[in-house]
PDB file of C-alpha atoms in Angstrom:
ATOM      1  CA  MET O   1     -34.778  45.132 -50.121  1.00 76.00           C
ATOM      2  CA  LYS O   2     -35.790  47.415 -47.288  1.00 85.00           C
ATOM      3  CA  LEU O   3     -39.454  47.948 -46.436  1.00 88.00           C
ATOM      4  CA  SER O   4     -40.707  51.209 -44.997  1.00 91.00           C
ATOM      5  CA  ARG O   5     -42.294  51.240 -41.560  1.00 91.00           C
ATOM      6  CA  PRO O   6     -45.876  51.783 -42.865  1.00 93.00           C
ATOM      7  CA  VAL O   7     -45.534  49.005 -45.449  1.00 94.00           C
ATOM      8  CA  SER O   8     -44.106  46.597 -42.871  1.00 94.00           C
ATOM      9  CA  TRP O   9     -46.942  47.278 -40.444  1.00 95.00           C
ATOM     10  CA  PHE O  10     -49.539  47.003 -43.219  1.00 96.00           C
ATOM     11  CA  LEU O  11     -48.206  43.599 -44.283  1.00 95.00           C
ATOM     12  CA  LEU O  12     -48.107  42.402 -40.676  1.00 95.00           C
ATOM     13  CA  ALA O  13     -51.684  43.599 -40.094  1.00 96.00           C
ATOM     14  CA  PHE O  14     -52.796  41.946 -43.337  1.00 96.00           C
ATOM     15  CA  GLY O  15     -51.323  38.643 -42.156  1.00 95.00           C
ATOM     16  CA  ALA O  16     -53.094  38.891 -38.791  1.00 95.00           C
ATOM     17  CA  TRP O  17     -56.355  39.828 -40.536  1.00 95.00           C
ATOM     18  CA  SER O  18     -56.018  36.751 -42.760  1.00 94.00           C
ATOM     19  CA  TRP O  19     -55.755  34.518 -39.725  1.00 93.00           C
ATOM     20  CA  VAL O  20     -58.927  35.971 -38.196  1.00 95.00           C
ATOM     21  CA  ILE O  21     -60.980  36.002 -41.395  1.00 95.00           C
ATOM     22  CA  TRP O  22     -60.045  32.641 -42.878  1.00 93.00           C
ATOM     23  CA  ILE O  23     -60.115  30.651 -39.642  1.00 93.00           C
ATOM     24  CA  THR O  24     -63.566  32.112 -38.947  1.00 94.00           C
ATOM     25  CA  PHE O  25     -64.645  31.262 -42.494  1.00 93.00           C
ATOM     26  CA  VAL O  26     -63.534  27.623 -42.164  1.00 93.00           C
ATOM     27  CA  LYS O  27     -65.329  27.292 -38.811  1.00 94.00           C
ATOM     28  CA  ASN O  28     -68.512  28.633 -40.391  1.00 93.00           C
ATOM     29  CA  LEU O  29     -68.062  26.385 -43.430  1.00 92.00           C
ATOM     30  CA  TRP O  30     -67.663  23.370 -41.139  1.00 92.00           C
ATOM     31  CA  LYS O  31     -70.875  24.242 -39.252  1.00 92.00           C
ATOM     32  CA  ASP O  32     -72.857  24.983 -42.445  1.00 87.00           C
ATOM     33  CA  GLY O  33     -76.438  23.801 -42.142  1.00 82.00           C
ATOM     34  CA  SER O  34     -77.746  25.176 -45.426  1.00 87.00           C
ATOM     35  CA  GLY O  35     -76.976  22.046 -47.418  1.00 86.00           C
ATOM     36  CA  LEU O  36     -74.305  23.702 -49.542  1.00 91.00           C
ATOM     37  CA  ALA O  37     -71.234  22.318 -47.765  1.00 92.00           C
ATOM     38  CA  PHE O  38     -72.641  18.903 -46.814  1.00 92.00           C
ATOM     39  CA  ASP O  39     -75.210  16.732 -48.519  1.00 91.00           C
ATOM     40  CA  ASP O  40     -78.118  14.954 -46.797  1.00 89.00           C
ATOM     41  CA  ALA O  41     -75.849  12.042 -45.845  1.00 90.00           C
ATOM     42  CA  GLY O  42     -73.394  14.444 -44.159  1.00 89.00           C
ATOM     43  CA  ASP O  43     -70.693  14.040 -46.797  1.00 93.00           C
ATOM     44  CA  PRO O  44     -68.739  17.094 -47.993  1.00 93.00           C
ATOM     45  CA  THR O  45     -69.846  18.534 -51.337  1.00 94.00           C
ATOM     46  CA  ALA O  46     -67.782  20.105 -54.116  1.00 95.00           C
ATOM     47  CA  TYR O  47     -68.766  23.499 -52.653  1.00 94.00           C
ATOM     48  CA  PHE O  48     -67.111  22.502 -49.368  1.00 94.00           C
ATOM     49  CA  TRP O  49     -63.868  21.315 -51.014  1.00 96.00           C
ATOM     50  CA  VAL O  50     -63.532  24.343 -53.294  1.00 96.00           C
ATOM     51  CA  HIS O  51     -64.112  26.794 -50.454  1.00 95.00           C
ATOM     52  CA  LEU O  52     -61.815  24.897 -48.114  1.00 95.00           C
ATOM     53  CA  LEU O  53     -59.080  25.026 -50.767  1.00 96.00           C
ATOM     54  CA  LEU O  54     -59.649  28.768 -51.234  1.00 95.00           C
ATOM     55  CA  ALA O  55     -59.515  29.345 -47.480  1.00 94.00           C
ATOM     56  CA  VAL O  56     -56.346  27.297 -46.959  1.00 95.00           C
ATOM     57  CA  THR O  57     -54.607  28.992 -49.906  1.00 96.00           C
ATOM     58  CA  SER O  58     -55.596  32.459 -48.661  1.00 95.00           C
ATOM     59  CA  PHE O  59     -54.536  31.564 -45.124  1.00 94.00           C
ATOM     60  CA  LEU O  60     -51.108  30.410 -46.332  1.00 95.00           C
ATOM     61  CA  LEU O  61     -50.599  33.488 -48.522  1.00 96.00           C
ATOM     62  CA  GLY O  62     -51.722  35.758 -45.675  1.00 96.00           C
ATOM     63  CA  THR O  63     -49.293  34.014 -43.355  1.00 96.00           C
ATOM     64  CA  ALA O  64     -46.415  34.489 -45.814  1.00 97.00           C
ATOM     65  CA  ILE O  65     -47.294  38.178 -46.240  1.00 96.00           C
ATOM     66  CA  GLY O  66     -47.506  38.590 -42.452  1.00 96.00           C
ATOM     67  CA  VAL O  67     -44.067  36.990 -42.031  1.00 96.00           C
ATOM     68  CA  ILE O  68     -42.605  39.446 -44.561  1.00 96.00           C
ATOM     69  CA  GLY O  69     -44.185  42.317 -42.623  1.00 95.00           C
ATOM     70  CA  PHE O  70     -42.915  40.936 -39.310  1.00 95.00           C
ATOM     71  CA  ARG O  71     -39.387  40.676 -40.676  1.00 94.00           C
ATOM     72  CA  GLY O  72     -39.628  44.258 -41.947  1.00 93.00           C
ATOM     73  CA  VAL O  73     -40.782  45.565 -38.559  1.00 93.00           C
ATOM     74  CA  ARG O  74     -38.086  43.563 -36.762  1.00 93.00           C
ATOM     75  CA  ALA O  75     -35.375  44.869 -39.112  1.00 91.00           C
ATOM     76  CA  LEU O  76     -36.494  48.464 -38.558  1.00 89.00           C
ATOM     77  CA  ARG O  77     -36.359  48.013 -34.776  1.00 87.00           C
ATOM     78  CA  ARG O  78     -32.809  46.637 -34.918  1.00 85.00           C
ATOM     79  CA  GLU O  79     -31.642  49.471 -37.147  1.00 78.00           C
ATOM     80  CA  LYS O  80     -29.615  52.108 -35.335  1.00 62.00           C
ATOM     81  CA  PRO O  81     -30.880  55.679 -35.601  1.00 63.00           C
ATOM     82  CA  HIS O  82     -28.965  57.762 -38.127  1.00 58.00           C
ATOM     83  CA  ASP O  83     -26.690  60.396 -36.581  1.00 51.00           C
ATOM     84  CA  PRO O  84     -26.610  63.351 -39.019  1.00 54.00           C
ATOM     85  CA  ASP O  85     -23.572  64.891 -37.277  1.00 55.00           C
ATOM     86  CA  HIS O  86     -21.323  61.945 -38.072  1.00 51.00           C
ATOM     87  CA  GLY O  87     -22.672  60.879 -41.460  1.00 52.00           C
ATOM     88  CA  ASP O  88     -21.861  57.361 -42.599  1.00 51.00           C
ATOM     89  CA  ARG O  89     -18.267  57.347 -41.363  1.00 54.00           C
ATOM     90  CA  PRO O  90     -17.092  54.290 -39.445  1.00 57.00           C
ATOM     91  CA  PRO O  91     -16.371  54.819 -35.736  1.00 57.00           C
ATOM     92  CA  ALA O  92     -12.942  56.203 -34.886  1.00 58.00           C
ATOM     93  CA  SER O  93     -10.372  53.674 -33.756  1.00 58.00           C
ATOM     94  CA  SER O  94      -9.228  53.965 -30.132  1.00 57.00           C
ATOM     95  CA  ALA O  95      -5.769  52.548 -30.943  1.00 58.00           C
ATOM     96  CA  THR O  96      -3.064  55.217 -31.308  1.00 53.00           C
TER      97      THR O  96
END
């Protein structure tokens, strides 16, 4: 399957965005002082574990999507430009 340039860049940007958003979210979750993430004894609550699981899952999916986008961008850069004058013919042999 070949991805278009805009789709490849979108997927790559989505992966990078996931890194920024979900790492920031986990940092904020870890520092939570509202009592939702940690009880009075300092132990993690169910809220903490559920949101950590959501963040890790989203981070992993975002990473996988970013890798797909990166591979698409890399494949497009390695692709030779199409020469309309020569079509899809193989190069002429130099042996005579």
